[in-house]
Short mmCIF file of C-alpha atoms in Angstrom, two decimals:
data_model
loop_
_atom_site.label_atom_id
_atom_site.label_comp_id
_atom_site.label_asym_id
_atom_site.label_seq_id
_atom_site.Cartn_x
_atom_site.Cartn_y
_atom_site.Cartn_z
CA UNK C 1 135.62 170.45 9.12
CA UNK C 2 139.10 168.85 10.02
CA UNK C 3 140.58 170.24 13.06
CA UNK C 4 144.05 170.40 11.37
CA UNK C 5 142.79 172.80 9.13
CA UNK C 6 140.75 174.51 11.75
CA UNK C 7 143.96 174.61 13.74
CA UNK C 8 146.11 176.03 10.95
CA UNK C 9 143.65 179.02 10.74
CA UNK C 10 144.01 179.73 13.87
CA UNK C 11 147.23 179.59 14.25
CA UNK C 12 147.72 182.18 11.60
CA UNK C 13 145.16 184.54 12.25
CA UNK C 14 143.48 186.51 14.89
CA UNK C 15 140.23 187.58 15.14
CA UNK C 16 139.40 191.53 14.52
CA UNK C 17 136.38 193.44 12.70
CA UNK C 18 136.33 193.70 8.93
CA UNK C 19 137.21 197.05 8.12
CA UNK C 20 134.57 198.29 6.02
CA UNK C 21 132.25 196.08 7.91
CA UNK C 22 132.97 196.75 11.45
CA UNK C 23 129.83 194.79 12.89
CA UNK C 24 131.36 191.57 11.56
CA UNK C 25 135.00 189.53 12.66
CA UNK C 26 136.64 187.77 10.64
CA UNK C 27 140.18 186.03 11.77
CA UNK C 28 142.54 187.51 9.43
CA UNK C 29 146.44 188.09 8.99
CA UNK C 30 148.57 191.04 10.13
CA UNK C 31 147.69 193.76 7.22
CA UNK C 32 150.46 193.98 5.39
CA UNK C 33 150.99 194.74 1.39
CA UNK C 34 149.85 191.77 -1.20
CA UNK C 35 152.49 189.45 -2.41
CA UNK C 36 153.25 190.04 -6.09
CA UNK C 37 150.56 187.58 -8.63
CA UNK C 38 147.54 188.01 -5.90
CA UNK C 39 144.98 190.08 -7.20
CA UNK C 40 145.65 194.21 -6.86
CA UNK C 41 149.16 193.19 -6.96
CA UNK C 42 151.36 196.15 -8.91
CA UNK C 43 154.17 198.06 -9.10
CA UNK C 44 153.51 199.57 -5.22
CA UNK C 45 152.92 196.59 -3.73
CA UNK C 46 155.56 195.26 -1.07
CA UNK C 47 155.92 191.78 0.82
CA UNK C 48 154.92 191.22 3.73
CA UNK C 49 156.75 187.92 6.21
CA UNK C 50 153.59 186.68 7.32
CA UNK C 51 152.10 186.51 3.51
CA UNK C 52 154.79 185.14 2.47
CA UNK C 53 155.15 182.60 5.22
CA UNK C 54 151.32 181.37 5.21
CA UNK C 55 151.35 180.99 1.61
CA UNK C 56 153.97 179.23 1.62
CA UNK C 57 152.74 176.68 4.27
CA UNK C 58 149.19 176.90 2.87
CA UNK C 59 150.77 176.14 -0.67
CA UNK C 60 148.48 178.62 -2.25
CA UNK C 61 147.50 182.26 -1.76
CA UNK C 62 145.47 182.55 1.58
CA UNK C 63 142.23 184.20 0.42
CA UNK C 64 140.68 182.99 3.38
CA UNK C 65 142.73 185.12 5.42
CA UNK C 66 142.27 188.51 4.04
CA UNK C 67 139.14 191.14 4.02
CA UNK C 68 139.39 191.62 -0.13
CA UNK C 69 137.67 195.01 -1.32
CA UNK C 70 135.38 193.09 -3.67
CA UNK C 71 133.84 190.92 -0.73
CA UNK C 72 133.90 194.07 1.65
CA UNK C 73 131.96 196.07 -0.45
CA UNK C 74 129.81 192.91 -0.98
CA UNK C 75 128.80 192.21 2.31
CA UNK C 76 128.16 196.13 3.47
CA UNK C 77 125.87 195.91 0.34
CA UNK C 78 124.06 192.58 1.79
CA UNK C 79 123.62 193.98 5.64
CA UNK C 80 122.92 197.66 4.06
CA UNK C 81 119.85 195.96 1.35
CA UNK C 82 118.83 192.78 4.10
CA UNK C 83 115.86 192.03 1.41
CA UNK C 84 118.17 190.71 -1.21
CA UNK C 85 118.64 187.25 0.70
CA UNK C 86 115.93 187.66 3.66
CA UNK C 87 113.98 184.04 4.15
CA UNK C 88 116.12 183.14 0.23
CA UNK C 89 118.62 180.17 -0.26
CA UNK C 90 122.22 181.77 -0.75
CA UNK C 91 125.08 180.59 -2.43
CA UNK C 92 128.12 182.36 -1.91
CA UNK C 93 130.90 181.17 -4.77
CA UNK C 94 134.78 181.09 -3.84
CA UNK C 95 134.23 182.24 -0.45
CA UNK C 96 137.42 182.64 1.01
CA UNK C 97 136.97 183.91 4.34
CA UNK C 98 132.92 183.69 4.19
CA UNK C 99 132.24 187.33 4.96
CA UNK C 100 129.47 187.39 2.21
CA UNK C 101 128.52 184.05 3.53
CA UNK C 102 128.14 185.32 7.19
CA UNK C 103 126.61 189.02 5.79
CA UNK C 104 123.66 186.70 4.15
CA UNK C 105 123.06 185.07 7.58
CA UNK C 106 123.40 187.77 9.48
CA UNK C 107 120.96 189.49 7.01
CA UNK C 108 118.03 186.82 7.42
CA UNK C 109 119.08 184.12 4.28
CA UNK C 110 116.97 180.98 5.05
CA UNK C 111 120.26 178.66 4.24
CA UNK C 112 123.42 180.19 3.06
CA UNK C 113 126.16 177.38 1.31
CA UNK C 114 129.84 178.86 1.52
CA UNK C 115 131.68 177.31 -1.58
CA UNK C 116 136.06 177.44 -1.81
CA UNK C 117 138.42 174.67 -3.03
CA UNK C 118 140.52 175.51 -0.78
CA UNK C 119 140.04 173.31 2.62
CA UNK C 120 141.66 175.75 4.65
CA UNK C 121 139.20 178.16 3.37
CA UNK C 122 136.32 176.34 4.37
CA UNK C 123 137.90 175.88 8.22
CA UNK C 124 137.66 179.49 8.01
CA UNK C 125 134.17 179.73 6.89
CA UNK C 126 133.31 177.69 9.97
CA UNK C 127 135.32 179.60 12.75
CA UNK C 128 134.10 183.22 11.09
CA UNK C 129 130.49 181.86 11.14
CA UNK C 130 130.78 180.24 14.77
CA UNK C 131 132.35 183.91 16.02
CA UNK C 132 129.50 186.16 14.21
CA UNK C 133 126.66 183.06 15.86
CA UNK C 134 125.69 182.62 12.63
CA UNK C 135 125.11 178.60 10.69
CA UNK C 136 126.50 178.96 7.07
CA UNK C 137 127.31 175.46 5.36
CA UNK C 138 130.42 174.58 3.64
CA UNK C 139 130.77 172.65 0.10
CA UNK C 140 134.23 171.99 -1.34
CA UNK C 141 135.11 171.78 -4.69
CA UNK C 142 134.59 173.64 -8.37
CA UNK C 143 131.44 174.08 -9.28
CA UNK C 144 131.69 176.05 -11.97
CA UNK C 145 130.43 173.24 -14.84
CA UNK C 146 127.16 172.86 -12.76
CA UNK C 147 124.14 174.92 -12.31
CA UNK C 148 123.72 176.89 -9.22
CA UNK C 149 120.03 175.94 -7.30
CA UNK C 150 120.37 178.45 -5.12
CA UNK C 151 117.83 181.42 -5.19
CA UNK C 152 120.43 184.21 -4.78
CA UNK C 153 124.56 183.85 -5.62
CA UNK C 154 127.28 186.16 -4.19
CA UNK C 155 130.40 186.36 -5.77
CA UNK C 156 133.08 189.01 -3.71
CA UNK C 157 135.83 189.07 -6.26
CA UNK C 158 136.04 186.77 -9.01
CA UNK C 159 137.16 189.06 -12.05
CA UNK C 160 141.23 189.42 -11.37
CA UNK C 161 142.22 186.43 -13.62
CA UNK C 162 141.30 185.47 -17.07
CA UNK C 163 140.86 181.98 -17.08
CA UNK C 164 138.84 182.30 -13.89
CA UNK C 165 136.27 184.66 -15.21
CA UNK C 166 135.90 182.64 -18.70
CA UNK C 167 134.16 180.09 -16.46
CA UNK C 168 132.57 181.91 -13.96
CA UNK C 169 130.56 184.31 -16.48
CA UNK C 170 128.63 180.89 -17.84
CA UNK C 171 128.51 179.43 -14.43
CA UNK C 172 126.49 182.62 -12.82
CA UNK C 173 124.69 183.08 -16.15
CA UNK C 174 122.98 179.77 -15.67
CA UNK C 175 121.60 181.08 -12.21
CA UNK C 176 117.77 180.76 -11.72
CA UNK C 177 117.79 183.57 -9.44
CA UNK C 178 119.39 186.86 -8.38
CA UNK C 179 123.29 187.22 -9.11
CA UNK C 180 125.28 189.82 -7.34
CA UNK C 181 129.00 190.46 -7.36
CA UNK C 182 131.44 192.67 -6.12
CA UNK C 183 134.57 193.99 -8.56
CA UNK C 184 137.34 196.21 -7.35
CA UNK C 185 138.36 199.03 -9.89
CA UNK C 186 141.59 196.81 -11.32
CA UNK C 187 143.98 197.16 -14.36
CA UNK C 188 143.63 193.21 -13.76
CA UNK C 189 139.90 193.13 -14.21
CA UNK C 190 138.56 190.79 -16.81
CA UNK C 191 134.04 191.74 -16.02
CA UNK C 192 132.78 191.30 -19.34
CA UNK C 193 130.74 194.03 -20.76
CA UNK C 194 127.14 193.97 -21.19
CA UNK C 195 126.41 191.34 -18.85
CA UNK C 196 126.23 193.09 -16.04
CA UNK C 197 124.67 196.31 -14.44
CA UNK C 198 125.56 198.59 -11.98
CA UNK C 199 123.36 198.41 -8.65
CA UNK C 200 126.18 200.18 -6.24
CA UNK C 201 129.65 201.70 -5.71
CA UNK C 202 131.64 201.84 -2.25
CA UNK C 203 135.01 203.05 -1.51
CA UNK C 204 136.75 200.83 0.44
CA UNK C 205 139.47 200.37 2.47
CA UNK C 206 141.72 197.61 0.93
CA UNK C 207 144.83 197.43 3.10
CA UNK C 208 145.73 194.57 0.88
CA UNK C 209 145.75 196.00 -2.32
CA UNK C 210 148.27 198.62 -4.48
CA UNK C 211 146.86 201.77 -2.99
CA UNK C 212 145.05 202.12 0.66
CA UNK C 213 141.36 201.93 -0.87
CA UNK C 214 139.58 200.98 -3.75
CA UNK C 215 136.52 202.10 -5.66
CA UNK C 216 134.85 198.79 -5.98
CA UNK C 217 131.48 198.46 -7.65
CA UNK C 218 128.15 196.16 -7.13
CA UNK C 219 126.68 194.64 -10.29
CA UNK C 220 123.79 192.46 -10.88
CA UNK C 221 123.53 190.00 -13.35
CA UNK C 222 121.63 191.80 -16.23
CA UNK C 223 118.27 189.53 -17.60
CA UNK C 224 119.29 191.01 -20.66
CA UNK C 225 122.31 188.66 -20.44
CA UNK C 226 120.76 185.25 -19.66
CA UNK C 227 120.10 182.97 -22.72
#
């Protein structure tokens, strides 16, 4: 990964446990309220300088840099059920941070691929797995036309924008294995019904949302669904 990036995270970020998931660091911003358009974003939400300030050096939202409910809940589901990705390939789709990614290795995954288009997100992928001693591999870009090899995919939050979830629903339907994702109870959620089904709710603490926690739910991909 380039150290420019690598040096940018850093340089914005320190390194403290994941709230809901205590047992793994992440290097994240100073909590502070979501800036108005990220997902949770409503009428409660404040600003916060340091949001506002690394997005606007970043030149987009820094995902990477915050512990979002969907991926929290995710990854405590991951290290809670270890079987779900023990000895499997894992794919873990628009990463951000890579908390899922470094709950699957952490968790026994045979090979877990950490997927963003965001660079900066993928020079956090490497520090978070290189402070949790874990090996998770990067790969940049959208892959959301293609077909996912992997034998399990993780998605933490990908159901707060329209557009977004009109291509992701295809994109995990044409998995040939086990789909899992994690959605935050949202006005803003776009999950499409009867595609999924519930596996798992956690409450979680989600200083970067509208209220201090969030009921956030674990589906899996119905086979019902898959065509």
């Amino acid at each position: 990964m380039d150290d420019d990036a690598e040096d940018f995270v850093r340089a914005h970020t320190r390194l403290a446990p994941v709230p809901y998931v205590p047992e793994i660091r992440l290097r994240l911003i100073t909590p502070g309220a979501v800036p108005s358009g990220a997902p949770g974003a409503g009428p409660a939400a404040g600003g916060d300088d340091h949001v506002y300030e690394l997005w606007e050096r970043a030149g987009r939202l820094p995902f990477w840099a915050c512990p979002w409910a969907g991926g929290q809940a995710l990854a405590r589901h991951v290290l809670d059920h270890p079987e779900i990705v023990r000895g499997r390939t894992v794919l873990d789709l628009a990463t951000g941070s890579g908390l899922v990614a470094v709950a699957a290795a952490l968790a026994g995954a045979a090979l877990v691929v950490a997927n963003d288009v965001d660079p900066y997100a993928l020079a956090a992928v490497g520090l978070n797995a290189r402070a949790n001693g874990v090996a998770v591999r990067v790969a940049e870009g959208d892959l959301l036309d293609g077909t996912p090899p992997q034998q399990v995919v993780l998605a933490g939050d990908v159901y707060y924008e329209e557009p977004l979830a009109r291509r992701v629903t295809p994109f995990l339907s044409r998995a040939r294995g086990d789909v899992l994702i994690g959605v935050p109870d949202r006005a803003c959620s776009y999950l499409p019904e009867g595609v999924f089904e519930q596996v798992g709710v956690h409450h979680v603490p989600a200083y970067l949302e509208d209220t201090p926690s969030k009921r956030t739910t674990i589906y899996r991909l119905s086979a019902l669904s898959v065509t």
